[in-house]
Short mmCIF file of C-alpha atoms and ligand atoms in Angstrom, two decimals:
data_model
loop_
_atom_site.label_atom_id
_atom_site.label_comp_id
_atom_site.label_asym_id
_atom_site.label_seq_id
_atom_site.Cartn_x
_atom_site.Cartn_y
_atom_site.Cartn_z
CA MET A 10 -0.01 0.03 -0.03
CA LYS A 11 1.43 3.37 -1.04
CA VAL A 12 1.23 5.89 1.84
CA ILE A 13 -0.70 8.99 0.86
CA THR A 14 -1.09 11.84 3.37
CA ARG A 15 -2.56 15.34 2.92
CA PHE A 16 -2.50 18.76 4.49
CA ALA A 17 -5.96 20.25 4.30
CA PRO A 18 -6.03 23.76 5.74
CA SER A 19 -9.06 26.07 5.55
CA PRO A 20 -7.97 29.42 4.02
CA THR A 21 -9.87 31.40 6.78
CA GLY A 22 -6.58 32.80 8.37
CA ASN A 23 -2.86 32.72 8.21
CA LEU A 24 -1.06 29.50 8.98
CA HIS A 25 0.02 29.29 12.61
CA ILE A 26 2.37 27.00 14.35
CA GLY A 27 -0.26 24.30 14.96
CA ASN A 28 -1.22 24.09 11.33
CA ILE A 29 2.34 23.85 10.20
CA ARG A 30 3.06 21.15 12.71
CA THR A 31 0.37 18.95 11.08
CA ALA A 32 1.68 19.77 7.66
CA LEU A 33 5.17 18.86 8.68
CA TYR A 34 4.19 15.55 10.35
CA SER A 35 2.03 14.54 7.33
CA TRP A 36 4.80 15.44 4.89
CA LEU A 37 7.50 13.68 6.91
CA PHE A 38 5.40 10.59 7.23
CA ALA A 39 4.77 10.47 3.46
CA LYS A 40 8.47 11.04 2.79
CA LYS A 41 9.60 8.41 5.35
CA ASN A 42 7.46 5.86 3.57
CA ASN A 43 8.19 6.91 0.02
CA GLY A 44 4.72 8.07 -0.22
CA LYS A 45 2.82 11.04 -1.57
CA PHE A 46 1.84 14.33 0.17
CA ILE A 47 -1.13 16.16 -1.16
CA LEU A 48 -2.14 19.76 -0.41
CA ARG A 49 -5.86 20.48 -0.48
CA ILE A 50 -7.35 23.74 0.37
CA GLU A 51 -10.65 23.36 2.27
CA ASP A 52 -12.62 26.33 1.29
CA THR A 53 -16.06 25.05 1.96
CA ASP A 54 -16.83 28.03 4.15
CA VAL A 55 -17.18 30.27 1.18
CA LYS A 56 -17.80 33.56 3.15
CA ARG A 57 -14.74 33.24 5.37
CA SER A 58 -12.34 31.68 2.84
CA LYS A 59 -9.96 34.30 1.19
CA LYS A 60 -7.57 34.19 -1.62
CA ILE A 61 -5.00 36.09 0.44
CA PHE A 62 -4.99 33.14 2.99
CA ILE A 63 -4.46 30.68 0.10
CA GLU A 64 -1.45 32.53 -0.89
CA ASN A 65 -0.28 32.64 2.71
CA ILE A 66 -0.53 28.77 2.84
CA THR A 67 1.43 28.12 -0.26
CA LYS A 68 4.15 30.82 0.45
CA THR A 69 4.64 29.44 4.01
CA LEU A 70 5.00 25.82 2.87
CA LYS A 71 7.41 26.89 0.22
CA TRP A 72 9.47 28.91 2.58
CA LEU A 73 9.80 25.92 4.92
CA ASN A 74 10.54 23.51 2.01
CA ILE A 75 7.44 21.49 2.70
CA ASN A 76 6.87 20.55 -0.89
CA TRP A 77 3.66 18.94 -1.90
CA ASP A 78 3.56 16.26 -4.66
CA GLU A 79 -0.07 17.01 -5.77
CA GLY A 80 -2.22 20.08 -5.60
CA PRO A 81 -3.21 22.53 -4.33
CA TYR A 82 -6.76 21.29 -4.94
CA LEU A 83 -9.59 23.56 -4.09
CA GLN A 84 -12.38 21.76 -2.26
CA SER A 85 -15.03 24.22 -3.56
CA GLN A 86 -14.13 23.19 -7.14
CA ARG A 87 -15.23 19.70 -6.41
CA PHE A 88 -18.75 20.40 -5.23
CA LYS A 89 -20.20 19.13 -8.51
CA LYS A 90 -18.53 15.75 -8.09
CA HIS A 91 -19.64 15.54 -4.48
CA ASN A 92 -23.21 16.39 -5.34
CA ILE A 93 -23.53 13.17 -7.31
CA PHE A 94 -22.94 11.37 -4.00
CA ILE A 95 -25.67 13.36 -2.29
CA ASP A 96 -28.12 12.26 -4.93
CA LYS A 97 -27.21 8.59 -4.41
CA MET A 98 -27.38 8.87 -0.60
CA LEU A 99 -30.84 10.62 -0.74
CA SER A 100 -32.15 7.58 -2.81
CA SER A 101 -30.48 5.12 -0.41
CA GLY A 102 -31.85 7.02 2.63
CA HIS A 103 -28.48 7.74 4.29
CA VAL A 104 -29.23 11.44 4.08
CA TYR A 105 -32.47 13.41 4.10
CA LYS A 106 -33.87 16.86 3.34
CA CYS A 107 -34.63 18.96 6.38
CA PHE A 108 -37.00 21.91 5.91
CA CYS A 109 -36.97 23.20 9.44
CA THR A 110 -36.60 26.97 9.42
CA LYS A 111 -34.07 28.97 11.54
CA GLU A 112 -36.86 29.95 13.86
CA GLU A 113 -37.94 26.36 14.33
CA LEU A 114 -34.42 25.22 15.08
CA ALA A 115 -33.92 28.12 17.54
CA ASN A 116 -37.15 27.19 19.33
CA GLN A 117 -36.12 23.54 19.48
CA LYS A 118 -32.81 24.62 21.01
CA GLN A 119 -34.43 26.90 23.51
CA GLU A 120 -36.75 24.09 24.61
CA GLN A 121 -33.79 21.65 25.04
CA ILE A 122 -31.91 24.17 27.12
CA SER A 123 -34.80 24.76 29.37
CA LYS A 124 -35.41 21.04 29.84
CA LYS A 125 -31.68 20.69 30.41
CA LYS A 126 -31.48 18.16 27.48
CA LYS A 127 -28.52 17.67 25.10
CA ILE A 128 -28.81 20.15 22.25
CA ARG A 129 -29.44 18.25 18.98
CA TYR A 130 -31.66 18.13 16.01
CA ASN A 131 -34.98 16.65 17.03
CA GLY A 132 -35.41 14.62 13.92
CA LYS A 133 -38.58 16.26 12.72
CA CYS A 134 -37.79 15.79 8.98
CA ARG A 135 -36.22 12.39 9.28
CA ASN A 136 -39.03 10.40 7.93
CA LEU A 137 -40.36 12.74 5.20
CA ASN A 138 -40.46 11.41 1.71
CA ASN A 139 -37.39 12.87 0.05
CA LEU A 140 -38.58 12.43 -3.40
CA VAL A 141 -41.68 14.59 -2.96
CA ASN A 142 -41.20 17.93 -4.59
CA ASN A 143 -41.17 20.82 -2.08
CA THR A 144 -40.22 24.27 -3.08
CA LYS A 145 -39.39 25.33 0.47
CA PRO A 146 -35.57 25.90 1.11
CA TYR A 147 -33.96 22.90 2.83
CA VAL A 148 -30.67 21.61 4.02
CA ILE A 149 -29.43 18.00 3.76
CA ARG A 150 -28.66 16.04 6.90
CA PHE A 151 -26.84 12.82 7.36
CA ARG A 152 -28.94 10.22 9.09
CA ILE A 153 -26.99 8.78 12.04
CA PRO A 154 -28.15 5.24 12.62
CA ASP A 155 -30.42 4.99 15.76
CA LYS A 156 -28.41 2.21 17.41
CA GLY A 157 -24.73 1.22 17.57
CA PHE A 158 -21.39 2.95 17.78
CA ILE A 159 -18.35 3.86 15.91
CA THR A 160 -14.92 2.65 16.93
CA PHE A 161 -11.55 3.41 15.58
CA ILE A 162 -7.89 3.21 16.52
CA ASP A 163 -6.21 6.56 16.79
CA LYS A 164 -2.40 6.16 16.35
CA ILE A 165 -1.74 8.53 19.13
CA ARG A 166 -4.70 7.98 21.52
CA GLY A 167 -5.63 4.34 21.07
CA LYS A 168 -9.05 2.92 20.85
CA ILE A 169 -11.95 5.38 20.65
CA ILE A 170 -15.62 4.54 20.91
CA VAL A 171 -18.39 6.93 20.19
CA TYR A 172 -22.08 5.81 20.58
CA ASN A 173 -24.55 6.87 17.88
CA ASN A 174 -26.85 8.41 20.49
CA GLU A 175 -24.06 11.05 21.24
CA LEU A 176 -24.17 12.17 17.62
CA ASP A 177 -26.56 14.56 15.84
CA ASP A 178 -27.94 14.30 12.31
CA PHE A 179 -25.42 16.76 10.98
CA ILE A 180 -25.82 19.04 8.00
CA ILE A 181 -23.89 18.08 4.88
CA LYS A 182 -25.42 20.59 2.46
CA ARG A 183 -26.60 24.03 3.30
CA THR A 184 -29.62 25.92 1.96
CA ASP A 185 -27.39 27.92 -0.34
CA GLY A 186 -26.26 24.69 -2.05
CA THR A 187 -22.69 24.69 -0.48
CA LEU A 188 -21.41 21.48 1.10
CA THR A 189 -20.02 21.33 4.55
CA TYR A 190 -16.53 20.28 5.65
CA ASN A 191 -17.47 16.91 7.22
CA PHE A 192 -18.89 15.60 3.96
CA CYS A 193 -16.43 16.99 1.63
CA VAL A 194 -13.39 16.01 3.68
CA VAL A 195 -14.53 12.33 3.44
CA LEU A 196 -15.18 12.39 -0.29
CA ASP A 197 -11.91 14.09 -1.01
CA ASP A 198 -9.90 11.80 1.18
CA LEU A 199 -11.50 8.78 -0.39
CA ASP A 200 -11.08 10.18 -3.92
CA MET A 201 -7.41 10.93 -3.27
CA ASN A 202 -6.76 7.66 -1.70
CA ILE A 203 -5.61 9.06 1.46
CA THR A 204 -4.18 6.38 3.74
CA HIS A 205 -3.28 8.36 6.88
CA ILE A 206 -5.01 11.37 8.21
CA ILE A 207 -2.70 13.24 10.56
CA ARG A 208 -4.49 16.33 11.93
CA GLY A 209 -5.14 18.37 15.03
CA GLU A 210 -7.05 16.96 17.93
CA GLU A 211 -9.89 19.50 17.52
CA HIS A 212 -11.07 17.16 14.73
CA ILE A 213 -11.37 14.07 16.89
CA ASN A 214 -15.10 14.78 17.43
CA ASN A 215 -15.56 15.01 13.72
CA THR A 216 -14.00 11.57 13.04
CA PRO A 217 -16.99 9.38 14.07
CA LYS A 218 -19.24 11.55 11.78
CA GLN A 219 -16.84 11.02 8.98
CA ILE A 220 -16.57 7.33 9.56
CA HIS A 221 -20.38 7.13 9.41
CA ILE A 222 -20.27 8.66 5.96
CA ILE A 223 -17.45 6.28 4.88
CA ASN A 224 -19.52 3.37 6.06
CA ALA A 225 -22.55 4.58 4.18
CA ILE A 226 -20.46 4.65 1.00
CA GLY A 227 -18.97 1.27 1.88
CA ALA A 228 -15.32 2.41 1.60
CA LYS A 229 -12.25 1.65 3.58
CA ILE A 230 -11.61 3.64 6.71
CA PRO A 231 -8.14 5.39 6.70
CA ILE A 232 -5.76 5.46 9.73
CA TYR A 233 -6.14 8.49 11.98
CA ALA A 234 -3.64 10.25 14.17
CA HIS A 235 -4.90 13.28 16.05
CA VAL A 236 -2.02 15.45 17.29
CA SER A 237 -2.24 17.12 20.65
CA MET A 238 -2.71 20.74 20.95
CA ILE A 239 -0.06 23.38 21.48
CA THR A 240 -0.56 25.91 24.22
CA ASP A 241 1.08 29.18 25.14
CA LYS A 242 2.99 29.42 28.47
CA PHE A 243 -0.31 30.19 30.15
CA LYS A 244 -1.60 26.80 28.99
CA LYS A 245 -4.12 28.53 26.65
CA LYS A 246 -4.49 26.65 23.28
CA ILE A 247 -2.79 28.33 20.41
CA SER A 248 -5.45 29.13 17.90
CA LYS A 249 -6.09 31.13 14.77
CA ARG A 250 -8.38 33.47 16.60
CA TYR A 251 -6.34 34.36 19.63
CA HIS A 252 -2.68 33.80 18.55
CA SER A 253 -2.63 34.98 14.96
CA ILE A 254 1.14 34.57 14.78
CA ASN A 255 1.40 34.15 11.11
CA ILE A 256 4.31 31.78 10.32
CA LEU A 257 5.65 34.27 7.75
CA GLU A 258 6.20 36.67 10.63
CA TYR A 259 8.86 34.36 11.79
CA LYS A 260 10.55 34.76 8.44
CA LYS A 261 10.22 38.56 8.71
CA ASN A 262 11.71 38.50 12.16
CA GLY A 263 14.75 36.68 11.05
CA TYR A 264 14.15 33.02 11.91
CA LEU A 265 15.65 30.37 9.58
CA PRO A 266 13.37 27.71 8.09
CA GLU A 267 15.82 25.05 9.31
CA ALA A 268 15.39 26.24 12.89
CA LEU A 269 11.68 26.61 12.85
CA LEU A 270 11.12 23.17 11.21
CA ASN A 271 13.50 21.59 13.81
CA TYR A 272 11.52 23.46 16.52
CA ILE A 273 8.11 22.47 15.28
CA LEU A 274 9.21 18.79 14.81
CA ARG A 275 10.17 18.47 18.48
CA LEU A 276 7.02 20.25 19.64
CA GLY A 277 5.09 17.09 20.15
CA TRP A 278 7.50 14.41 18.86
CA SER A 279 10.75 12.99 20.26
CA TYR A 280 13.52 10.64 19.39
CA GLY A 281 15.31 9.92 22.63
CA ASN A 282 17.10 13.05 23.79
CA LYS A 283 18.08 14.17 20.26
CA GLU A 284 17.32 17.82 19.72
CA ILE A 285 18.89 18.71 16.40
CA PHE A 286 17.50 17.18 13.21
CA SER A 287 18.54 17.97 9.72
CA LEU A 288 15.85 17.78 7.10
CA GLU A 289 17.30 14.41 5.97
CA GLU A 290 17.27 13.12 9.52
CA MET A 291 13.67 14.15 9.99
CA LYS A 292 12.57 12.34 6.83
CA LYS A 293 14.54 9.28 7.91
CA LEU A 294 13.54 8.98 11.60
CA PHE A 295 9.92 10.36 11.89
CA ASN A 296 7.35 7.92 12.97
CA LEU A 297 3.81 8.13 14.49
CA LYS A 298 4.69 6.03 17.52
CA ASN A 299 6.75 8.80 19.14
CA LEU A 300 4.03 11.48 18.94
CA ASN A 301 3.13 12.89 22.34
CA LYS A 302 -0.29 12.47 23.80
CA SER A 303 -0.06 15.45 26.09
CA PRO A 304 -0.22 19.12 24.97
CA SER A 305 2.99 20.83 24.05
CA ILE A 306 3.92 24.30 25.26
CA PHE A 307 5.33 26.74 22.84
CA ASN A 308 8.57 28.12 24.12
CA ILE A 309 10.20 31.08 22.27
CA ASP A 310 13.45 30.66 24.20
CA LYS A 311 13.95 27.26 22.75
CA LEU A 312 13.15 28.44 19.22
CA ASN A 313 15.79 31.18 19.81
CA TRP A 314 18.30 28.74 20.96
CA LEU A 315 17.77 26.59 17.88
CA ASN A 316 17.87 29.58 15.53
CA ARG A 317 21.17 30.71 17.08
CA TYR A 318 22.44 27.18 16.59
CA TYR A 319 21.50 27.12 12.92
CA LEU A 320 22.79 30.69 12.38
CA ASN A 321 26.19 29.38 13.31
CA LYS A 322 25.94 25.88 12.01
CA LEU A 323 24.78 26.38 8.42
CA PRO A 324 27.44 26.85 5.70
CA GLU A 325 28.92 30.33 5.78
CA LYS A 326 28.23 30.94 2.20
CA TYR A 327 24.56 30.14 2.52
CA MET A 328 24.22 32.29 5.59
CA VAL A 329 26.02 35.24 3.99
CA ASN A 330 23.75 35.01 1.00
CA TYR A 331 20.64 34.78 3.20
CA LEU A 332 21.82 37.74 5.31
CA THR A 333 22.62 39.81 2.11
CA LYS A 334 19.04 39.19 0.82
CA PHE A 335 17.62 39.96 4.25
CA CYS A 336 19.42 43.26 4.27
CA GLN A 337 18.25 44.14 0.83
CA GLN A 338 14.68 43.53 1.88
CA LYS A 339 15.25 46.02 4.64
CA ASN A 340 16.64 48.46 2.11
CA ILE A 341 20.08 48.57 3.52
CA ASN A 342 22.82 49.35 0.92
CA THR A 343 25.46 46.76 1.80
CA HIS A 344 27.97 48.18 -0.86
CA ASN A 345 28.58 51.18 1.31
CA GLY A 346 30.58 49.46 4.06
CA PRO A 347 32.32 46.21 5.21
CA LYS A 348 31.64 42.83 3.61
CA ILE A 349 28.68 41.04 4.97
CA LYS A 350 30.83 37.97 5.37
CA ASN A 351 33.06 39.79 8.00
CA LEU A 352 29.99 41.04 9.88
CA TYR A 353 28.38 37.57 9.93
CA LYS A 354 31.62 36.27 11.52
CA ILE A 355 31.54 38.66 14.47
CA PHE A 356 27.86 38.75 14.97
CA SER A 357 26.54 35.22 14.40
CA ASN A 358 27.39 33.87 17.75
CA ARG A 359 26.02 36.85 19.62
CA CYS A 360 22.61 36.90 17.99
CA ASN A 361 19.52 34.75 18.07
CA THR A 362 17.95 35.97 14.76
CA LEU A 363 18.90 37.45 11.47
CA ASN A 364 16.95 40.52 12.63
CA GLU A 365 19.24 41.01 15.48
CA ILE A 366 22.25 40.61 13.20
CA ASN A 367 20.58 43.02 10.80
CA ASN A 368 20.08 45.63 13.54
CA LEU A 369 23.80 45.49 14.22
CA CYS A 370 24.54 45.67 10.46
CA TYR A 371 22.74 49.04 10.20
CA ILE A 372 25.65 50.70 12.15
CA PHE A 373 28.08 49.96 9.22
CA TYR A 374 25.98 51.10 6.47
CA MET A 375 24.06 54.05 7.81
CA ASP A 376 24.95 57.04 10.07
CA PRO A 377 23.95 56.80 13.68
CA ILE A 378 21.01 58.78 14.62
CA TYR A 379 21.40 60.89 17.72
CA SER A 380 17.89 61.44 18.88
CA LYS A 381 17.41 63.30 22.10
CA ASN A 382 16.81 60.20 24.28
CA ILE A 383 18.17 59.56 27.75
CA LEU A 384 21.00 57.43 26.42
CA ILE A 385 22.25 60.30 24.17
CA LYS A 386 21.86 62.85 26.95
CA GLN A 387 23.80 60.61 29.30
CA TYR A 388 26.77 60.09 26.98
CA LEU A 389 26.80 62.83 24.43
CA ASN A 390 27.51 65.73 26.81
CA LEU A 391 30.12 68.33 27.41
CA LYS A 392 32.07 66.25 29.88
CA ASN A 393 32.43 63.44 27.33
CA LYS A 394 33.24 65.88 24.38
CA ILE A 395 36.80 66.10 25.79
CA ILE A 396 37.08 62.33 25.51
CA LEU A 397 35.67 62.20 21.98
CA LYS A 398 37.95 65.07 20.87
CA LYS A 399 40.98 63.26 22.02
CA LEU A 400 39.84 60.06 20.51
CA LEU A 401 39.33 61.92 17.20
CA LYS A 402 42.74 63.47 17.22
CA LYS A 403 44.44 60.25 18.02
CA PHE A 404 42.49 58.17 15.54
CA LYS A 405 43.36 60.49 12.77
CA LEU A 406 46.99 59.88 13.44
CA ILE A 407 46.84 56.13 13.24
CA HIS A 408 48.85 54.71 10.26
CA LEU A 409 47.73 51.19 10.42
CA TRP A 410 43.99 50.82 11.35
CA SER A 411 43.90 47.68 13.43
CA VAL A 412 42.19 46.37 16.45
CA LYS A 413 45.44 46.44 18.36
CA ASN A 414 46.17 50.04 17.48
CA ILE A 415 42.60 51.03 18.30
CA ASN A 416 42.88 49.45 21.75
CA LEU A 417 46.17 51.20 22.40
CA ILE A 418 44.62 54.59 21.86
CA VAL A 419 41.81 53.82 24.23
CA LYS A 420 44.31 52.82 26.88
CA GLU A 421 46.33 56.02 26.31
CA ILE A 422 43.25 58.00 26.93
CA MET A 423 42.38 56.12 30.02
CA THR A 424 45.90 57.01 31.44
CA GLU A 425 45.95 60.57 30.25
CA LEU A 426 42.54 61.36 31.77
CA ASP A 427 42.79 58.94 34.69
CA ILE A 428 39.50 57.26 33.89
CA ASN A 429 38.30 53.69 33.54
CA LEU A 430 37.64 51.76 30.36
CA LYS A 431 33.91 52.14 30.48
CA ASN A 432 34.24 55.90 30.72
CA VAL A 433 36.08 55.92 27.34
CA ILE A 434 34.27 53.23 25.40
CA MET A 435 30.66 54.12 26.26
CA PRO A 436 30.73 57.66 24.76
CA LEU A 437 32.75 56.26 21.95
CA ARG A 438 30.26 53.41 21.32
CA ILE A 439 27.33 55.84 21.33
CA ALA A 440 29.09 58.35 19.12
CA VAL A 441 29.88 55.80 16.35
CA THR A 442 26.94 53.51 16.59
CA GLY A 443 24.13 55.34 18.40
CA LYS A 444 23.72 52.07 20.47
CA ASN A 445 24.71 51.18 23.93
CA ASN A 446 25.02 47.36 23.39
CA THR A 447 27.31 46.16 20.57
CA PRO A 448 29.95 43.47 20.10
CA PRO A 449 33.49 44.68 21.24
CA ILE A 450 33.86 48.19 20.17
CA SER A 451 37.39 47.82 18.81
CA SER A 452 36.19 45.15 16.34
CA ILE A 453 33.31 47.47 15.33
CA LEU A 454 35.64 50.37 14.72
CA PHE A 455 38.05 48.26 12.75
CA LEU A 456 35.32 46.84 10.44
CA MET A 457 33.77 50.34 10.08
CA GLY A 458 36.98 51.76 8.82
CA GLN A 459 38.99 54.75 9.80
CA ASN A 460 37.26 57.39 7.72
CA LYS A 461 33.73 56.51 8.81
CA VAL A 462 34.81 56.41 12.56
CA ILE A 463 36.40 59.91 12.13
CA ASN A 464 33.24 61.21 10.43
CA HIS A 465 30.98 59.91 13.16
CA LEU A 466 33.12 61.33 15.89
CA LYS A 467 33.10 64.66 14.21
CA ASN A 468 29.30 64.48 13.92
CA ALA A 469 28.93 63.51 17.51
CA ILE A 470 31.12 66.37 18.67
CA SER A 471 29.08 68.88 16.54
CA PHE A 472 25.84 67.31 17.97
CA ILE A 473 27.12 68.06 21.53
CA GLU A 474 28.23 71.57 20.74
CA PHE A 475 24.89 72.32 19.10
CA ASN A 476 22.74 70.87 21.86
CA ASN A 477 24.66 72.32 24.92
N1 LIG B 504 -9.77 22.07 7.11
C1 LIG B 504 -9.50 21.65 8.36
C2 LIG B 504 -8.77 22.67 9.21
O1 LIG B 504 -8.21 23.59 8.67
C3 LIG B 504 -8.66 20.41 8.47
C4 LIG B 504 -9.47 19.22 8.21
C5 LIG B 504 -8.71 17.89 8.29
O2 LIG B 504 -7.56 17.88 8.34
O3 LIG B 504 -9.49 16.92 8.15
O4 LIG B 504 -8.81 22.61 10.41
#
């Protein structure tokens, strides 16, 4: 049997970490078994589905290198095919037309609430003759058999039993003619020969309904694995509605696809104590057996740790390329300063993200901005003007611009003015970078180059004179 999996997101929002995790697991499981991975867009909710979210889905998967073998298929374009089944099931009596109006249903519900009964459709239209012509608007409901139960083995949770009396005759076709998720998902999965359905645990309640439809059709039931939820640190479920952290935001914020995939893989799956997984290792080692039953907590510190690891681990050429593109996207002209390769070398092990590196890169390609904030007031003042002037004079005289010679000058000034290191380098740092936190200032000055440093010092001195 060829393994066929699918990722079937609804385009009603941007992909978040939970969606991508199911995509990753489904993809890896297919790859591990030399199978096929299909992308299907479940846009049955026509009002909430948006093209922009479909774009988000494909862009995100492409960025993470989760490549689909088939698709993207749009569920809404398959309605015609699915309607043929509805007609067949109307004749066989597995589904029926329900003419109850909104008001009737609301009254039913109210009555059930007041009698403290389970809220469910009361079955009023169950025994109408479907073939009689009736011009009133109607929905089509699936007829849950009166007696019996559904049982299935979930690969993560084990055996699950749901009795028919716990289920409602659910709607499969709305009054406007559109079909609902529970119906389309079954037909699409059957049509695409999906063998393994790996999806979020929020769908576990849908599974018995879907199995009922599969049974009505007389088809084979696929294997299910319902992945546990991801929570934030307050143990609140990560969801589209409350945590709209679009995965592409991670890209924008300087996370590497390798780090994010590795992080997401481990968020709910383990392989002994192994933390680092290359793409090839993931494809080789992934299995359903090691998926966690309990919820996973999203931990940004761990993601940062992994991102820093990959920032330093990936080939230098790849990283320099990546960083160059990243700077270009932020409109930084990298021709006007040191080589990105040299910056990458001094910054990569101090930063968690490309964004952090990028923020440091600014100082080499753009002039510092001395806004009137507390930091500037504290360091760019008349007292420090003396230090900056001395530095300027001595830096101008350096013949060989090197880290060693820069350090020598700093020491000379400490002795001449009888002040400590911090008193020299802090005003210097602020004057040339506008920042109070950078890698060792002598390396920064060296990379920046003598002319630029001299210019920045002159500007800082003028700033002090103008503002004091
Ligand atoms: N379209 C569903 C969702 O986005 C997924 C359904 C499924 O995987 O069966 O939650």
